[in-house]
GROMACS .gro file of C-alpha atoms in nm:
model
  462
    1MET     CA    1   3.434  -2.760  -0.716
    2ASN     CA    2   3.213  -2.502  -0.543
    3LYS     CA    3   3.248  -2.140  -0.640
    4ILE     CA    4   3.392  -1.909  -0.376
    5HIS     CA    5   3.053  -1.757  -0.282
    6GLU     CA    6   2.905  -2.105  -0.233
    7GLN     CA    7   3.195  -2.206  -0.009
    8LEU     CA    8   3.160  -1.888   0.195
    9TRP     CA    9   2.785  -1.940   0.231
   10GLU     CA   10   2.837  -2.299   0.349
   11ARG     CA   11   3.066  -2.167   0.623
   12CYS     CA   12   2.804  -1.908   0.719
   13LEU     CA   13   2.532  -2.173   0.734
   14ALA     CA   14   2.742  -2.384   0.971
   15VAL     CA   15   2.761  -2.091   1.214
   16ILE     CA   16   2.392  -1.998   1.176
   17LYS     CA   17   2.281  -2.359   1.231
   18ASP     CA   18   2.452  -2.360   1.571
   19ASN     CA   19   2.265  -2.048   1.681
   20ILE     CA   20   1.900  -2.117   1.591
   21THR     CA   21   1.653  -2.404   1.612
   22GLU     CA   22   1.651  -2.670   1.342
   23ALA     CA   23   1.295  -2.578   1.239
   24SER     CA   24   1.388  -2.210   1.194
   25TYR     CA   25   1.704  -2.305   1.006
   26ASN     CA   26   1.513  -2.532   0.766
   27THR     CA   27   1.237  -2.275   0.713
   28TRP     CA   28   1.438  -1.955   0.670
   29PHE     CA   29   1.792  -2.046   0.562
   30MET     CA   30   1.774  -2.370   0.365
   31PRO     CA   31   1.571  -2.208   0.080
   32ILE     CA   32   1.832  -1.931   0.037
   33VAL     CA   33   2.062  -1.963  -0.266
   34PRO     CA   34   2.398  -1.774  -0.268
   35LEU     CA   35   2.431  -1.599  -0.607
   36LYS     CA   36   2.759  -1.409  -0.598
   37TYR     CA   37   3.016  -1.227  -0.388
   38GLU     CA   38   3.201  -0.939  -0.551
   39ASP     CA   39   3.300  -0.583  -0.463
   40ASN     CA   40   3.235  -0.665  -0.096
   41VAL     CA   41   2.865  -0.733  -0.171
   42PHE     CA   42   2.714  -1.075  -0.094
   43VAL     CA   43   2.394  -1.145  -0.295
   44LEU     CA   44   2.145  -1.403  -0.169
   45GLN     CA   45   1.844  -1.525  -0.368
   46VAL     CA   46   1.529  -1.568  -0.157
   47PRO     CA   47   1.186  -1.705  -0.253
   48SER     CA   48   0.982  -1.390  -0.183
   49GLN     CA   49   0.970  -1.037  -0.046
   50PHE     CA   50   0.818  -1.187   0.268
   51PHE     CA   51   1.143  -1.379   0.328
   52VAL     CA   52   1.340  -1.054   0.310
   53GLU     CA   53   1.109  -0.881   0.558
   54TYR     CA   54   1.113  -1.172   0.804
   55ILE     CA   55   1.491  -1.226   0.794
   56GLU     CA   56   1.555  -0.852   0.828
   57GLU     CA   57   1.332  -0.842   1.135
   58LYS     CA   58   1.434  -1.164   1.312
   59TYR     CA   59   1.780  -1.271   1.200
   60ILE     CA   60   1.964  -0.973   1.051
   61ASP     CA   61   2.202  -0.931   1.347
   62LEU     CA   62   2.301  -1.299   1.339
   63LEU     CA   63   2.334  -1.294   0.960
   64ARG     CA   64   2.547  -0.981   0.952
   65MET     CA   65   2.770  -1.096   1.237
   66THR     CA   66   2.824  -1.427   1.057
   67LEU     CA   67   2.905  -1.257   0.725
   68TYR     CA   68   3.156  -1.029   0.897
   69ARG     CA   69   3.319  -1.327   1.064
   70GLU     CA   70   3.329  -1.569   0.770
   71VAL     CA   71   3.347  -1.334   0.471
   72GLY     CA   72   3.497  -1.011   0.600
   73THR     CA   73   3.415  -0.706   0.810
   74GLY     CA   74   3.203  -0.454   0.623
   75THR     CA   75   3.052  -0.711   0.385
   76ARG     CA   76   2.732  -0.562   0.241
   77LEU     CA   77   2.424  -0.777   0.200
   78GLU     CA   78   2.174  -0.776  -0.087
   79TYR     CA   79   1.877  -0.999  -0.161
   80ARG     CA   80   1.743  -1.104  -0.500
   81VAL     CA   81   1.372  -1.185  -0.509
   82LEU     CA   82   1.265  -1.406  -0.800
   83ILE     CA   83   0.953  -1.248  -0.952
   84ASP     CA   84   0.901  -1.468  -1.258
   85LYS     CA   85   1.036  -1.821  -1.221
   86SER     CA   86   1.004  -1.907  -1.593
   87SER     CA   87   1.204  -1.610  -1.720
   88GLY     CA   88   1.431  -1.577  -1.416
   89GLU     CA   89   1.327  -1.212  -1.378
   90GLY     CA   90   1.399  -1.079  -1.031
   91THR     CA   91   1.447  -0.767  -0.827
   92GLN     CA   92   1.750  -0.675  -0.613
   93ILE     CA   93   1.691  -0.536  -0.263
   94PRO     CA   94   1.968  -0.405  -0.035
   95SER     CA   95   1.951  -0.497   0.332
   96ALA     CA   96   1.775  -0.218   0.521
   97GLU     CA   97   2.081  -0.171   0.739
   98GLU     CA   98   2.294  -0.106   0.429
   99GLN     CA   99   2.087   0.190   0.316
  100PRO     CA  100   2.206   0.540   0.404
  101LYS     CA  101   2.130   0.645   0.760
  102PRO     CA  102   1.955   0.975   0.828
  103LYS     CA  103   2.220   1.235   0.895
  104LYS     CA  104   2.203   1.500   1.157
  105GLN     CA  105   2.138   1.803   0.947
  106VAL     CA  106   2.245   2.057   1.207
  107SER     CA  107   2.608   1.996   1.122
  108THR     CA  108   2.551   2.018   0.744
  109TYR     CA  109   2.341   2.334   0.724
  110ALA     CA  110   2.456   2.551   0.440
  111GLY     CA  111   2.519   2.916   0.520
  112PRO     CA  112   2.393   3.194   0.290
  113TYR     CA  113   2.735   3.228   0.122
  114GLN     CA  114   2.784   2.858   0.054
  115LYS     CA  115   2.503   2.802  -0.193
  116VAL     CA  116   2.740   2.767  -0.486
  117GLN     CA  117   2.897   2.455  -0.337
  118LEU     CA  118   2.621   2.289  -0.140
  119PRO     CA  119   2.699   1.954   0.022
  120GLU     CA  120   2.538   1.635  -0.102
  121LEU     CA  121   2.194   1.584   0.048
  122ASP     CA  122   2.041   1.251   0.151
  123PRO     CA  123   1.677   1.291   0.041
  124GLN     CA  124   1.558   1.055   0.319
  125LEU     CA  125   1.327   0.879   0.071
  126ASN     CA  126   1.214   0.520   0.086
  127PRO     CA  127   1.273   0.383  -0.269
  128VAL     CA  128   1.026   0.100  -0.203
  129TYR     CA  129   0.749   0.363  -0.216
  130ASN     CA  130   0.737   0.447  -0.586
  131PHE     CA  131   0.479   0.496  -0.860
  132ASN     CA  132   0.536   0.146  -1.002
  133ASN     CA  133   0.375  -0.012  -0.697
  134LEU     CA  134   0.130   0.271  -0.618
  135ILE     CA  135  -0.172   0.112  -0.785
  136GLU     CA  136  -0.423   0.359  -0.929
  137GLY     CA  137  -0.792   0.346  -0.838
  138ASN     CA  138  -1.090   0.579  -0.804
  139SER     CA  139  -0.987   0.667  -0.449
  140ASN     CA  140  -0.640   0.804  -0.537
  141LYS     CA  141  -0.654   0.888  -0.909
  142LEU     CA  142  -0.650   1.269  -0.872
  143ALA     CA  143  -0.366   1.275  -0.618
  144ARG     CA  144  -0.159   1.016  -0.810
  145THR     CA  145  -0.200   1.197  -1.143
  146ALA     CA  146  -0.102   1.530  -0.986
  147GLY     CA  147   0.198   1.363  -0.821
  148ILE     CA  148   0.329   1.231  -1.154
  149SER     CA  149   0.290   1.578  -1.311
  150ILE     CA  150   0.485   1.731  -1.023
  151ALA     CA  151   0.765   1.473  -1.047
  152ASN     CA  152   0.804   1.547  -1.418
  153GLU     CA  153   0.829   1.924  -1.364
  154PRO     CA  154   0.878   2.011  -0.995
  155GLY     CA  155   0.768   2.365  -0.915
  156LYS     CA  156   0.636   2.430  -1.266
  157THR     CA  157   0.282   2.292  -1.241
  158ILE     CA  158  -0.031   2.447  -1.093
  159PHE     CA  159  -0.012   2.185  -0.817
  160ASN     CA  160   0.213   2.388  -0.586
  161PRO     CA  161   0.173   2.319  -0.307
  162LEU     CA  162   0.018   1.974  -0.333
  163LEU     CA  163  -0.166   1.888  -0.012
  164VAL     CA  164  -0.271   1.524   0.008
  165TYR     CA  165  -0.505   1.431   0.292
  166GLY     CA  166  -0.687   1.120   0.407
  167GLN     CA  167  -0.717   0.868   0.687
  168SER     CA  168  -0.421   0.671   0.817
  169GLY     CA  169  -0.303   0.388   0.591
  170VAL     CA  170  -0.461   0.499   0.262
  171GLY     CA  171  -0.125   0.570   0.090
  172LYS     CA  172  -0.034   0.934   0.160
  173THR     CA  173   0.324   0.858   0.266
  174HIS     CA  174   0.364   0.620  -0.029
  175LEU     CA  175   0.255   0.892  -0.272
  176ALA     CA  176   0.475   1.158  -0.107
  177ASN     CA  177   0.781   0.932  -0.133
  178ALA     CA  178   0.694   0.832  -0.490
  179ILE     CA  179   0.692   1.198  -0.594
  180GLY     CA  180   1.036   1.244  -0.437
  181VAL     CA  181   1.178   0.924  -0.586
  182MET     CA  182   1.060   1.007  -0.939
  183SER     CA  183   1.169   1.373  -0.907
  184LYS     CA  184   1.520   1.259  -0.811
  185GLN     CA  185   1.533   1.006  -1.094
  186LEU     CA  186   1.427   1.259  -1.359
  187HIS     CA  187   1.614   1.557  -1.207
  188PRO     CA  188   1.920   1.420  -1.021
  189GLU     CA  189   2.061   1.770  -0.983
  190LYS     CA  190   1.766   1.884  -0.771
  191ARG     CA  191   1.782   1.884  -0.392
  192VAL     CA  192   1.490   1.668  -0.278
  193LEU     CA  193   1.408   1.616   0.090
  194TYR     CA  194   1.140   1.411   0.264
  195VAL     CA  195   1.085   1.497   0.629
  196THR     CA  196   0.809   1.426   0.879
  197ALA     CA  197   0.654   1.719   1.062
  198ASN     CA  198   0.777   1.566   1.386
  199THR     CA  199   1.139   1.552   1.262
  200PHE     CA  200   1.113   1.911   1.137
  201GLN     CA  201   0.987   2.014   1.481
  202ILE     CA  202   1.278   1.838   1.657
  203GLN     CA  203   1.532   1.998   1.420
  204TYR     CA  204   1.382   2.340   1.481
  205THR     CA  205   1.389   2.293   1.861
  206ASP     CA  206   1.755   2.184   1.842
  207ALA     CA  207   1.837   2.487   1.625
  208VAL     CA  208   1.678   2.724   1.880
  209ARG     CA  209   1.862   2.552   2.167
  210ASN     CA  210   2.195   2.568   1.980
  211ASN     CA  211   2.136   2.923   1.854
  212THR     CA  212   2.161   2.804   1.490
  213THR     CA  213   1.815   2.909   1.368
  214ASN     CA  214   1.961   3.104   1.075
  215ASP     CA  215   2.153   2.796   0.961
  216PHE     CA  216   1.831   2.594   0.990
  217LEU     CA  217   1.644   2.844   0.771
  218ASN     CA  218   1.928   2.868   0.520
  219PHE     CA  219   1.941   2.490   0.486
  220TYR     CA  220   1.571   2.450   0.413
  221GLN     CA  221   1.574   2.741   0.169
  222THR     CA  222   1.816   2.544  -0.052
  223ILE     CA  223   1.565   2.260  -0.110
  224ASP     CA  224   1.412   2.223  -0.458
  225VAL     CA  225   1.143   1.968  -0.365
  226LEU     CA  226   1.038   1.974   0.001
  227ILE     CA  227   0.804   1.695   0.117
  228VAL     CA  228   0.658   1.731   0.467
  229ASP     CA  229   0.456   1.436   0.600
  230ASP     CA  230   0.179   1.473   0.864
  231ILE     CA  231   0.169   1.853   0.854
  232GLN     CA  232  -0.118   1.851   1.109
  233GLU     CA  233   0.144   1.783   1.379
  234PHE     CA  234   0.247   2.150   1.358
  235ALA     CA  235  -0.080   2.232   1.541
  236GLY     CA  236  -0.021   2.445   1.849
  237LYS     CA  237   0.353   2.486   1.782
  238THR     CA  238   0.374   2.859   1.714
  239GLY     CA  239   0.751   2.888   1.671
  240THR     CA  240   0.767   2.597   1.429
  241GLN     CA  241   0.473   2.736   1.230
  242ASN     CA  242   0.633   3.079   1.202
  243THR     CA  243   0.959   2.929   1.077
  244PHE     CA  244   0.783   2.699   0.831
  245PHE     CA  245   0.580   2.998   0.708
  246HIS     CA  246   0.903   3.178   0.608
  247ILE     CA  247   1.047   2.863   0.447
  248PHE     CA  248   0.722   2.803   0.259
  249ASN     CA  249   0.713   3.161   0.128
  250HIS     CA  250   1.077   3.154   0.016
  251LEU     CA  251   1.047   2.820  -0.165
  252HIS     CA  252   0.714   2.903  -0.329
  253GLN     CA  253   0.833   3.243  -0.450
  254SER     CA  254   1.152   3.079  -0.582
  255GLY     CA  255   0.952   2.831  -0.791
  256LYS     CA  256   1.041   2.536  -0.569
  257GLN     CA  257   0.798   2.248  -0.512
  258LEU     CA  258   0.617   2.178  -0.185
  259VAL     CA  259   0.433   1.852  -0.113
  260LEU     CA  260   0.242   1.819   0.213
  261THR     CA  261   0.037   1.538   0.366
  262SER     CA  262  -0.221   1.550   0.643
  263ASP     CA  263  -0.472   1.320   0.806
  264ARG     CA  264  -0.745   1.581   0.762
  265SER     CA  265  -0.867   1.847   0.521
  266PRO     CA  266  -0.733   2.205   0.562
  267ILE     CA  267  -1.090   2.312   0.643
  268VAL     CA  268  -1.089   2.114   0.969
  269MET     CA  269  -0.724   2.160   1.072
  270ALA     CA  270  -0.731   2.306   1.422
  271GLY     CA  271  -0.434   2.476   1.586
  272LEU     CA  272  -0.273   2.597   1.261
  273GLU     CA  273  -0.239   2.967   1.180
  274GLN     CA  274  -0.479   3.099   0.918
  275ARG     CA  275  -0.196   3.241   0.706
  276LEU     CA  276  -0.049   2.889   0.676
  277LEU     CA  277  -0.386   2.729   0.597
  278THR     CA  278  -0.443   2.992   0.328
  279ARG     CA  279  -0.112   2.900   0.163
  280PHE     CA  280  -0.189   2.528   0.181
  281LYS     CA  281  -0.491   2.600  -0.042
  282TRP     CA  282  -0.292   2.786  -0.309
  283GLY     CA  283  -0.228   2.474  -0.515
  284LEU     CA  284  -0.424   2.149  -0.507
  285SER     CA  285  -0.580   1.980  -0.205
  286ALA     CA  286  -0.647   1.618  -0.303
  287GLU     CA  287  -0.814   1.360  -0.082
  288ILE     CA  288  -0.715   0.994  -0.089
  289GLU     CA  289  -1.017   0.794   0.019
  290LYS     CA  290  -1.040   0.438   0.147
  291PRO     CA  291  -0.962   0.199  -0.140
  292ASP     CA  292  -1.270   0.041  -0.301
  293PHE     CA  293  -1.304  -0.335  -0.358
  294GLU     CA  294  -1.143  -0.333  -0.706
  295LEU     CA  295  -0.844  -0.129  -0.590
  296ARG     CA  296  -0.797  -0.347  -0.281
  297LYS     CA  297  -0.796  -0.654  -0.505
  298SER     CA  298  -0.548  -0.494  -0.749
  299ILE     CA  299  -0.314  -0.399  -0.462
  300LEU     CA  300  -0.317  -0.754  -0.330
  301GLU     CA  301  -0.261  -0.907  -0.676
  302HIS     CA  302   0.031  -0.672  -0.745
  303LYS     CA  303   0.201  -0.752  -0.413
  304ILE     CA  304   0.144  -1.125  -0.463
  305TYR     CA  305   0.303  -1.110  -0.811
  306ARG     CA  306   0.591  -0.889  -0.697
  307ASP     CA  307   0.675  -1.113  -0.402
  308GLY     CA  308   0.639  -1.436  -0.599
  309LEU     CA  309   0.364  -1.564  -0.370
  310ASP     CA  310   0.105  -1.830  -0.452
  311ILE     CA  311  -0.234  -1.741  -0.307
  312PRO     CA  312  -0.566  -1.874  -0.442
  313HIS     CA  313  -0.794  -1.628  -0.620
  314GLU     CA  314  -1.085  -1.686  -0.381
  315VAL     CA  315  -0.860  -1.602  -0.083
  316VAL     CA  316  -0.756  -1.275  -0.251
  317GLU     CA  317  -1.122  -1.185  -0.304
  318TYR     CA  318  -1.206  -1.277   0.056
  319ILE     CA  319  -0.929  -1.050   0.191
  320ALA     CA  320  -1.030  -0.762  -0.039
  321GLU     CA  321  -1.392  -0.801   0.067
  322HIS     CA  322  -1.328  -0.792   0.442
  323VAL     CA  323  -1.019  -0.571   0.492
  324VAL     CA  324  -1.164  -0.240   0.383
  325ASP     CA  325  -1.005   0.042   0.581
  326ASN     CA  326  -0.649   0.079   0.455
  327VAL     CA  327  -0.361  -0.061   0.252
  328ARG     CA  328  -0.141  -0.140   0.553
  329ASP     CA  329  -0.397  -0.388   0.683
  330LEU     CA  330  -0.408  -0.558   0.342
  331GLU     CA  331  -0.031  -0.605   0.339
  332GLY     CA  332  -0.033  -0.712   0.704
  333VAL     CA  333  -0.282  -0.990   0.627
  334LEU     CA  334  -0.060  -1.118   0.343
  335VAL     CA  335   0.248  -1.126   0.567
  336SER     CA  336   0.056  -1.305   0.842
  337LEU     CA  337  -0.086  -1.556   0.593
  338MET     CA  338   0.261  -1.640   0.462
  339ALA     CA  339   0.406  -1.664   0.814
  340HIS     CA  340   0.135  -1.902   0.935
  341SER     CA  341   0.149  -2.109   0.620
  342THR     CA  342   0.530  -2.134   0.626
  343LEU     CA  343   0.575  -2.202   0.996
  344THR     CA  344   0.285  -2.447   1.039
  345ASN     CA  345   0.299  -2.598   0.691
  346ALA     CA  346  -0.072  -2.522   0.652
  347PRO     CA  347  -0.239  -2.451   0.316
  348ILE     CA  348  -0.345  -2.094   0.239
  349ASN     CA  349  -0.725  -2.111   0.218
  350ILE     CA  350  -1.038  -1.922   0.319
  351GLN     CA  351  -1.034  -2.074   0.667
  352LEU     CA  352  -0.680  -1.953   0.737
  353ALA     CA  353  -0.759  -1.609   0.589
  354GLU     CA  354  -1.067  -1.582   0.811
  355LYS     CA  355  -0.859  -1.670   1.118
  356ILE     CA  356  -0.592  -1.409   1.035
  357ILE     CA  357  -0.836  -1.133   0.939
  358SER     CA  358  -1.046  -1.179   1.253
  359ARG     CA  359  -0.739  -1.072   1.456
  360ILE     CA  360  -0.699  -0.750   1.257
  361VAL     CA  361  -1.054  -0.635   1.187
  362ASN     CA  362  -1.398  -0.712   1.322
  363ILE     CA  363  -1.572  -0.928   1.066
  364THR     CA  364  -1.943  -0.856   1.079
  365PRO     CA  365  -2.134  -1.119   0.885
  366LYS     CA  366  -2.327  -0.956   0.603
  367VAL     CA  367  -2.701  -1.006   0.626
  368ASN     CA  368  -2.875  -1.021   0.292
  369THR     CA  369  -3.248  -0.960   0.273
  370VAL     CA  370  -3.493  -1.042  -0.003
  371GLU     CA  371  -3.568  -0.671  -0.037
  372LYS     CA  372  -3.200  -0.582  -0.076
  373ILE     CA  373  -3.148  -0.850  -0.344
  374ARG     CA  374  -3.467  -0.746  -0.523
  375ASP     CA  375  -3.350  -0.383  -0.533
  376ILE     CA  376  -3.003  -0.479  -0.668
  377VAL     CA  377  -3.163  -0.689  -0.945
  378CYS     CA  378  -3.399  -0.404  -1.036
  379GLU     CA  379  -3.109  -0.158  -1.049
  380TYR     CA  380  -2.908  -0.395  -1.272
  381PHE     CA  381  -3.192  -0.425  -1.525
  382SER     CA  382  -3.299  -0.058  -1.489
  383LEU     CA  383  -3.644  -0.159  -1.367
  384SER     CA  384  -3.854  -0.017  -1.087
  385VAL     CA  385  -3.944  -0.232  -0.787
  386GLU     CA  386  -4.310  -0.180  -0.880
  387ALA     CA  387  -4.244  -0.332  -1.224
  388ILE     CA  388  -4.139  -0.677  -1.101
  389SER     CA  389  -4.414  -0.669  -0.838
  390THR     CA  390  -4.684  -0.649  -1.108
  391LYS     CA  391  -4.831  -0.936  -1.307
  392SER     CA  392  -4.651  -0.814  -1.623
  393ARG     CA  393  -4.550  -1.096  -1.859
  394LYS     CA  394  -4.290  -0.889  -2.046
  395ARG     CA  395  -3.981  -1.103  -2.096
  396GLU     CA  396  -3.734  -0.866  -1.923
  397VAL     CA  397  -3.967  -0.820  -1.623
  398VAL     CA  398  -4.033  -1.193  -1.583
  399GLN     CA  399  -3.661  -1.273  -1.610
  400ALA     CA  400  -3.564  -1.010  -1.352
  401ARG     CA  401  -3.833  -1.142  -1.115
  402GLN     CA  402  -3.707  -1.499  -1.155
  403ILE     CA  403  -3.343  -1.400  -1.099
  404ALA     CA  404  -3.441  -1.209  -0.784
  405MET     CA  405  -3.618  -1.518  -0.654
  406TYR     CA  406  -3.327  -1.749  -0.743
  407LEU     CA  407  -3.066  -1.526  -0.574
  408SER     CA  408  -3.290  -1.471  -0.270
  409LYS     CA  409  -3.316  -1.848  -0.224
  410ASN     CA  410  -2.934  -1.883  -0.247
  411HIS     CA  411  -2.834  -1.584  -0.034
  412THR     CA  412  -3.098  -1.561   0.240
  413LYS     CA  413  -3.248  -1.797   0.493
  414ASN     CA  414  -3.602  -1.697   0.399
  415SER     CA  415  -3.861  -1.957   0.314
  416LEU     CA  416  -3.985  -1.990  -0.044
  417ALA     CA  417  -4.323  -1.856   0.065
  418SER     CA  418  -4.173  -1.539   0.219
  419ILE     CA  419  -3.954  -1.484  -0.090
  420GLY     CA  420  -4.260  -1.511  -0.315
  421GLU     CA  421  -4.455  -1.274  -0.090
  422ALA     CA  422  -4.178  -1.009  -0.105
  423ILE     CA  423  -4.131  -1.037  -0.482
  424GLY     CA  424  -4.468  -0.979  -0.643
  425GLN     CA  425  -4.687  -1.170  -0.394
  426ARG     CA  426  -4.623  -1.510  -0.557
  427ASP     CA  427  -4.658  -1.848  -0.392
  428HIS     CA  428  -4.379  -2.091  -0.304
  429ALA     CA  429  -4.444  -2.305  -0.616
  430THR     CA  430  -4.378  -2.001  -0.838
  431VAL     CA  431  -4.046  -1.939  -0.660
  432LEU     CA  432  -3.944  -2.304  -0.700
  433HIS     CA  433  -4.029  -2.291  -1.070
  434ALA     CA  434  -3.834  -1.965  -1.113
  435CYS     CA  435  -3.524  -2.116  -0.948
  436LYS     CA  436  -3.534  -2.416  -1.183
  437ILE     CA  437  -3.569  -2.194  -1.493
  438VAL     CA  438  -3.277  -1.969  -1.388
  439LYS     CA  439  -3.053  -2.269  -1.311
  440ASP     CA  440  -3.133  -2.432  -1.647
  441LEU     CA  441  -3.068  -2.106  -1.834
  442MET     CA  442  -2.735  -2.056  -1.656
  443ASP     CA  443  -2.628  -2.403  -1.773
  444THR     CA  444  -2.718  -2.333  -2.136
  445ASP     CA  445  -2.688  -1.956  -2.192
  446LYS     CA  446  -2.340  -1.812  -2.129
  447ASN     CA  447  -2.449  -1.445  -2.144
  448PHE     CA  448  -2.737  -1.507  -1.906
  449SER     CA  449  -2.498  -1.684  -1.667
  450LEU     CA  450  -2.257  -1.390  -1.680
  451SER     CA  451  -2.537  -1.147  -1.593
  452VAL     CA  452  -2.647  -1.355  -1.292
  453ASN     CA  453  -2.284  -1.382  -1.174
  454GLU     CA  454  -2.238  -1.005  -1.204
  455ILE     CA  455  -2.550  -0.943  -0.994
  456GLU     CA  456  -2.428  -1.199  -0.742
  457GLN     CA  457  -2.095  -1.015  -0.713
  458LYS     CA  458  -2.281  -0.688  -0.652
  459ILE     CA  459  -2.471  -0.857  -0.370
  460LYS     CA  460  -2.146  -0.981  -0.213
  461ASN     CA  461  -1.984  -0.636  -0.237
  462SER     CA  462  -2.282  -0.438  -0.110
   0.00000   0.00000   0.00000
């Protein structure tokens, strides 16, 4: 006999099937496994994080309406994503609609005499953005390390304020939320608040219109960790800047933590008062740069593992090599890959990745030249270009010359004669001989093969 949650889910499926196409039903609802229903929470196991995102975007209204009808009004929905199929390890994710809604703060401002019994505060954080999935690389190491120090001891480090800046999509909002999430986990008694500069501006305008500016100030002065995203949006808004100046001063002098993000360095922020810019520089200004190839690859591999996806290694490398500007584009490519593969039943390969990526970024074919390859080989072996252009018969010079010829033949469209001319003024027979020697050595000498492969990777990434 079916368990109660299985019976309930069967009834839900019958309703859903009548409301969507058969293909959509088979793709998005057949793979779902009902796990349990208790305490008014219905838990569904789904194959990947991608499933959660797609269902939440396309079918959440239908799914919730059906649950209310067949299970009971107010039924809460949670998903379980299987991370490791062998161990059964998974992660539980509440439906986005079940998470606390932002509250209008005008009605909950605390007056100056109410500080002893302050109301509960929704920190407005996104728990998905945490340090566990904020992968460290050269581009974000300083900011990430400072963020962890702050979360451990808010307001007690030299990083106050912390101003994180960088281009859109490099992970500033992720880091800001991660600091808040960890601060709240380690210090649950602290009042943590994440707010965008735009939201702050709207709240301030409402406070002025409603003649509640003092309440607005009093509320913000009760915060222990204040995180303001996109601070550059205060530019030109004099009233908002003046109010934030007073809040900043009060919190900083009280030993409270401030975390700010911006899309540009304080040096080039136009439209902000000098007294504010001066305060932004009191602590640490840390830039998050575009992720390098290794970090992009690590981010992709982490998301693939977390979501239980199966994507070939060469496809991961291809994405990391061509999607270079920001993390959002990397994640967007993965979602698009999974959608195309699932809906068209097509394999995930280089061809599909190329098709998806070409819609997001302009792929400019890399043009390798003999001179470029020669220079990379020389740099790898710490030799000068002049050295491999001489008639020297030293073993390391000869080997570097031969590798440069071999890689030039494989990675350019140049003739053997032109390759020989560019690398030491040799003839085409010398180049042909060099290619044969390198190929034979790669088949018999593992260390030599590793060196050639490393140089080849440098050529691909350059």
